[in-house]
XYZ file of C-alpha atoms in Angstrom:
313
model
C -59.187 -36.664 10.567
C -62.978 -35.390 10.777
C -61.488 -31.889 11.627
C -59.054 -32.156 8.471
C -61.627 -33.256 6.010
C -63.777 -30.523 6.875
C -61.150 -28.195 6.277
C -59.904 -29.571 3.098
C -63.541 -29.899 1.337
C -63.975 -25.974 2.173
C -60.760 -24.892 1.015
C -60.082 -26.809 -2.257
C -63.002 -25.643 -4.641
C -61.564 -21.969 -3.981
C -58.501 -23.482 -5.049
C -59.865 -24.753 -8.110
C -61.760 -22.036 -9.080
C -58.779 -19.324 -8.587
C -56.355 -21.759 -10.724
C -58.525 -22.273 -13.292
C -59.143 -18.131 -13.903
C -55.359 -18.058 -13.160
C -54.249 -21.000 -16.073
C -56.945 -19.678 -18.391
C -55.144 -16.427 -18.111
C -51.440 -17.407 -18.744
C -52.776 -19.469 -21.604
C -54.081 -16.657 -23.353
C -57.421 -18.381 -23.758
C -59.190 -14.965 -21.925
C -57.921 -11.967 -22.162
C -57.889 -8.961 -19.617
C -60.705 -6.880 -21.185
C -63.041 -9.965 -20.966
C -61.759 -10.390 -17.404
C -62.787 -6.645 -16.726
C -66.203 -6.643 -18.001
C -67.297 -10.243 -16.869
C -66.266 -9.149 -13.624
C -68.119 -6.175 -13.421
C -71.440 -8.352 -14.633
C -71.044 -10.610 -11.263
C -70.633 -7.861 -9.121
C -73.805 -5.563 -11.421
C -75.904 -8.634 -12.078
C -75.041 -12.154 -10.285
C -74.421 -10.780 -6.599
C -77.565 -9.042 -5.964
C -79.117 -12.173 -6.606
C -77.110 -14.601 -4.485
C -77.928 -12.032 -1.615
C -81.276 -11.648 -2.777
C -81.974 -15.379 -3.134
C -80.270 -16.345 0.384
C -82.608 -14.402 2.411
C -85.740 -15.326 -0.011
C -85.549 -18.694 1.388
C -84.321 -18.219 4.671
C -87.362 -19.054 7.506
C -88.069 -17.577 10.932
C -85.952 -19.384 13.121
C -82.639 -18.647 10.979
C -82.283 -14.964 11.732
C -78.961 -14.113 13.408
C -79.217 -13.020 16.821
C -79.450 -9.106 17.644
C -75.905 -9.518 19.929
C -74.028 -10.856 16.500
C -75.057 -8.340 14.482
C -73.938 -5.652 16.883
C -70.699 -7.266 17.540
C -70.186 -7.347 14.335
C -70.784 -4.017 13.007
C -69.044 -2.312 16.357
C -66.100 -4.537 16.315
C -65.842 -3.158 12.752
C -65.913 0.377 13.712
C -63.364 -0.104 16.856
C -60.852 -1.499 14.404
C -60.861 1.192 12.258
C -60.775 3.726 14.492
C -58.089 2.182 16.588
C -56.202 1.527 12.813
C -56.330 5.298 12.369
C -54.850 6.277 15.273
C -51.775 3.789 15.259
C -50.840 3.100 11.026
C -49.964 6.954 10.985
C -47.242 6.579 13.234
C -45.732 3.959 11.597
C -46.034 4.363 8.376
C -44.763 7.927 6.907
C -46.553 7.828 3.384
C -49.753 9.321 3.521
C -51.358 7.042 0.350
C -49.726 4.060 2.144
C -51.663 4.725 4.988
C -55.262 4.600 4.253
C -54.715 1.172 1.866
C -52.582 -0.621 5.083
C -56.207 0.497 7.110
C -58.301 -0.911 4.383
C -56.454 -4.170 3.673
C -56.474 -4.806 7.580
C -60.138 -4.592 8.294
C -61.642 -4.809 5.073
C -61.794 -8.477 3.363
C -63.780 -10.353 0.797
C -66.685 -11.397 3.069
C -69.289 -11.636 -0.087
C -66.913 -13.739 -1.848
C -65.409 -15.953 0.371
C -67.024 -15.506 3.254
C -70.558 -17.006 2.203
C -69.369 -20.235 0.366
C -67.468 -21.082 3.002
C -69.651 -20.921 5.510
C -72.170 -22.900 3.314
C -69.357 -25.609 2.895
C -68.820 -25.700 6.777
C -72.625 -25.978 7.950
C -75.185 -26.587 5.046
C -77.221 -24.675 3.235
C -79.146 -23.885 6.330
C -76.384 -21.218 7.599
C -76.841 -19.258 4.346
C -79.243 -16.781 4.554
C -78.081 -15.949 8.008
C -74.505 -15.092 6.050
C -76.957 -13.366 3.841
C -78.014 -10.853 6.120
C -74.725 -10.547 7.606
C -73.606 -8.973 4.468
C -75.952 -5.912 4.877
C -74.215 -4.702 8.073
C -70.863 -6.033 6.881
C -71.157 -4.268 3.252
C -72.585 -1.203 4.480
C -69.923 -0.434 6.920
C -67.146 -1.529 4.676
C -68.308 0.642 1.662
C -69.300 3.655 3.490
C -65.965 3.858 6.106
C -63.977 2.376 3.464
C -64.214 6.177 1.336
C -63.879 8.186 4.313
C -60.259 6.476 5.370
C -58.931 6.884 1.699
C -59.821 10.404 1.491
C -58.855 11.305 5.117
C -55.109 10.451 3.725
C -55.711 11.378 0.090
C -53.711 14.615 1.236
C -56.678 16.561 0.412
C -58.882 16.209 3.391
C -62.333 16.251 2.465
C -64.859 14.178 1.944
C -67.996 13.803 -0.157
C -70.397 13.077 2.260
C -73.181 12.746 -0.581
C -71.630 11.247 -3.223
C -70.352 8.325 -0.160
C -74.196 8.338 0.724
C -75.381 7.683 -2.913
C -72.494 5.042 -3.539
C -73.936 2.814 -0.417
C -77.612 3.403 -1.703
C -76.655 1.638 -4.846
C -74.360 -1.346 -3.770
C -75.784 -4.185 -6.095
C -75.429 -6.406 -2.855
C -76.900 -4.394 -0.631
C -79.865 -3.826 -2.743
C -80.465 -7.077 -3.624
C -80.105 -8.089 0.382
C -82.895 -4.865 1.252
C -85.348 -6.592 -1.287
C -84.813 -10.145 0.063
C -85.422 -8.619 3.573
C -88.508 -6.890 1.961
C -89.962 -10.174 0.333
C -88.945 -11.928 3.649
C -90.654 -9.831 6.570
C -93.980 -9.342 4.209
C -94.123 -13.091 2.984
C -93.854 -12.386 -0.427
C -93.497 -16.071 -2.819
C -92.622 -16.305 -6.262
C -93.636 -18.623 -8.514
C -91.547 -21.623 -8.916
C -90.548 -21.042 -12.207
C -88.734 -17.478 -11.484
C -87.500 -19.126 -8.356
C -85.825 -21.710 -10.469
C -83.852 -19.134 -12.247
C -82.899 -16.819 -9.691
C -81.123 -19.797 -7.362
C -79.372 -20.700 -10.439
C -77.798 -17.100 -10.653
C -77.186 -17.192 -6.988
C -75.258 -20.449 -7.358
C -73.304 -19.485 -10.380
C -72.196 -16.354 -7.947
C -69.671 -17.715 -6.268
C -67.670 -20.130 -8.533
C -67.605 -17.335 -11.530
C -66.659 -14.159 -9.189
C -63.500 -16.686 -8.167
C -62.714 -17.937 -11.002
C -62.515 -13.767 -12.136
C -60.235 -13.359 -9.271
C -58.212 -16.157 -10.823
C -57.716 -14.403 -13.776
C -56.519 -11.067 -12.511
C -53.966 -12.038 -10.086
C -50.586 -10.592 -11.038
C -47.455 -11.184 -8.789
C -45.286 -8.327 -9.825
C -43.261 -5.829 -8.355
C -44.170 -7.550 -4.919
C -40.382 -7.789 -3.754
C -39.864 -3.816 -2.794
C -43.236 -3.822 -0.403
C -42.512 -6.878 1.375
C -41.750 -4.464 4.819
C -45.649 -3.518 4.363
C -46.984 -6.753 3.228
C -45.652 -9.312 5.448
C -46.909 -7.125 8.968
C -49.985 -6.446 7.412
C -51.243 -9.298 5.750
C -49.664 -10.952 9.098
C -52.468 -9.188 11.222
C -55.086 -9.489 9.141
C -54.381 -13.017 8.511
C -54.038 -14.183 11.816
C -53.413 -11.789 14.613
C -56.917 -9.944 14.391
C -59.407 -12.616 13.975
C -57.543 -14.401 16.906
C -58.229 -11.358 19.157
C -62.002 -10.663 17.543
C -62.549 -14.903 18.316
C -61.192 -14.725 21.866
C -63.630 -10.934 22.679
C -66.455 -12.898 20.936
C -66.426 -15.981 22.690
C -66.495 -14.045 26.228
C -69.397 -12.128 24.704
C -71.162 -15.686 24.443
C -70.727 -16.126 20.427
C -70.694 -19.613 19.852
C -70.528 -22.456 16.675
C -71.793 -20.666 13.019
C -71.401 -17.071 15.096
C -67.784 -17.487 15.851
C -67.283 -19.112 12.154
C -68.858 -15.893 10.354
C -66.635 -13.802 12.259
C -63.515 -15.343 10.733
C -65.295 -15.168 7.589
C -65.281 -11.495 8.075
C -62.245 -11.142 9.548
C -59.600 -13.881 8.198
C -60.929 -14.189 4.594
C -58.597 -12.639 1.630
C -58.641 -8.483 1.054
C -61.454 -7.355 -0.528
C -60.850 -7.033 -4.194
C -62.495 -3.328 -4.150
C -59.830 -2.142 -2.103
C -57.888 -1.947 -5.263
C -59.576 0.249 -7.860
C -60.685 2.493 -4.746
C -57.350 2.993 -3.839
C -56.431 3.820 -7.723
C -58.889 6.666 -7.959
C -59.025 8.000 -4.659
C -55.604 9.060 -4.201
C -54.335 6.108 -2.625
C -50.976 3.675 -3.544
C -52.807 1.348 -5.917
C -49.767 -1.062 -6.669
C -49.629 -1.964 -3.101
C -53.479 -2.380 -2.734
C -53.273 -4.573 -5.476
C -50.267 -6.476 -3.913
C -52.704 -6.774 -0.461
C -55.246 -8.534 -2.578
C -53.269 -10.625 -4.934
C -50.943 -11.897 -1.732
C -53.510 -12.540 0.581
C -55.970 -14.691 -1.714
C -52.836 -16.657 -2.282
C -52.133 -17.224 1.035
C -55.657 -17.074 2.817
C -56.414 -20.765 0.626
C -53.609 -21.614 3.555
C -54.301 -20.055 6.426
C -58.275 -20.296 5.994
C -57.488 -23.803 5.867
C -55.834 -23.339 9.204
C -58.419 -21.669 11.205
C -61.283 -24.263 9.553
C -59.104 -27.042 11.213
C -58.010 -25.350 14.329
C -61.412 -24.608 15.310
C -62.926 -27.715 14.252
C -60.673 -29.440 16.215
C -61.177 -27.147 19.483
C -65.057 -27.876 19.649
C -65.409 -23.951 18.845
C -67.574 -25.290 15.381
């Protein structure tokens, strides 16, 4: 019952939040375009402070350990490049390819990944999600551009412009100053503290409730043959393999739990406007992320209980 509770109190405010954007929505009481630009204000404005603000208070002995961190950004890589050998010879469509690679290995850490892990362990396991995010972010957003434009059809990439796009991530520059103000000592005064952990809080209930908003189940009938294996491996079949490597690598408790986060939380909702303007099949990127926020409230639920009830958290 302990195990189920604990799984239940993560999982419902997502819920909330996502039905709420979602019933405001069908009710006409916000429209799209308001959708559009509040979004882009919490990814511009609220998320550099959440990341920001969870490694500002973070202290000494919270740092994640060296071996998680590498695990983490190599078990990254190895997917991917593993993804790009094997996707091709299934699936014929060149723009089909590089969004089935991104919606596999690429989810909504930032989003999901850091409440949850706050709703599992405390605010204590925060910043060390925090600083997960700037070897998480940085691998998504730069790797993330090369696999889109290796299948564009046009075979080149922009090795500059991808450079310049990872320099100003409002996440990962809001993580490189909280690392700066957290190495050197650097306090703020209480009353711009104040402010800035009330942005960071607002973060995650607003960027949801966004998400809410913008679903759209349509046309999802015709790519249920790429859907159902895909979301089916990212869902469940990869962070099952990624648990079992990591816990013979000696990743135990919060470790093991941020690995789901980055590997068994919802496609990241980037995915989809890349894909638009990069060549890619942006109706079934959009299908990735719409489907698997549905059904990651489920299986999310799933893996909180399973490994609670294991010992493995």
């Amino acid at each position: 019952m302990e195990s189920f509770l604990v799984a239940v109190n993560a999982v419902i405010p997502f819920f909330c939040y996502l039905a709420l954007g979602y019933t405001m929505k069908i009710r006409g009481i916000v429209k799209e375009e308001f959708l559009q630009k509040l979004n882009q204000m919490v990814f511009r404005v609220f998320y550099p402070f959440m990341t920001f603000y969870n490694i500002y208070k973070a202290d000494a002995e919270s740092l994640p350990r060296p071996l998680l961190l590498i695990f983490t950004g190599a078990s990254i890589l190895i997917v991917e490049a593993i993804l790009i050998v094997i996707i091709p010879k299934i699936v014929k469509e060149n723009p089909r390819r590089g969004v089935i690679i991104q919606a596999i290995f690429r989810s909504n850490f930032v989003l999901f990944g850091l409440p949850l892990t706050i709703a599992v362990f405390g605010d204590s396991a925060a910043s060390i999600a925090a600083m997960m995010v700037t070897v998480v972010v940085s691998i998504y957003n730069t790797t993330s551009v090369f696999i889109l434009e290796m299948f564009n059809g046009e075979g080149k990439s922009d090795i500059r412009k991808t450079l310049k796009a990872v320099a100003t991530n409002p996440l990962l520059q809001g993580a490189i100053v909280g690392l700066i103000f957290f190495f050197l000592g650097i306090k703020l005064p209480g009353s711009l503290v104040t402010p800035i952990a009330a942005f960071s809080n607002m973060t995650s209930p607003l960027a949801i409730y966004v998400l809410g908003g913008t679903l759209q189940f349509k046309a999802i009938r015709k790519n249920l043959k790429y859907l159902v294996p895909t979301l089916t491996c990212k869902l469940f079949i990869l962070p099952a393999i990624i648990i079992a490597i990591a816990y013979a690598f000696g990743l135990r408790g919060l470790e093991l739990f941020l690995l789901i986060a980055v590997y068994a939380t919802p496609v990241a909702a980037a995915s989809y406007p890349m894909a638009q303007n990069m060549g890619g099949d942006g109706e079934l990127a959009g299908q990735f992320v719409v489907i698997s926020t549905a059904v990651s409230m489920f299986t999310l639920f799933l893996w909180i209980f399973f490994m609670k009830s294991v010992g493995l958290i």
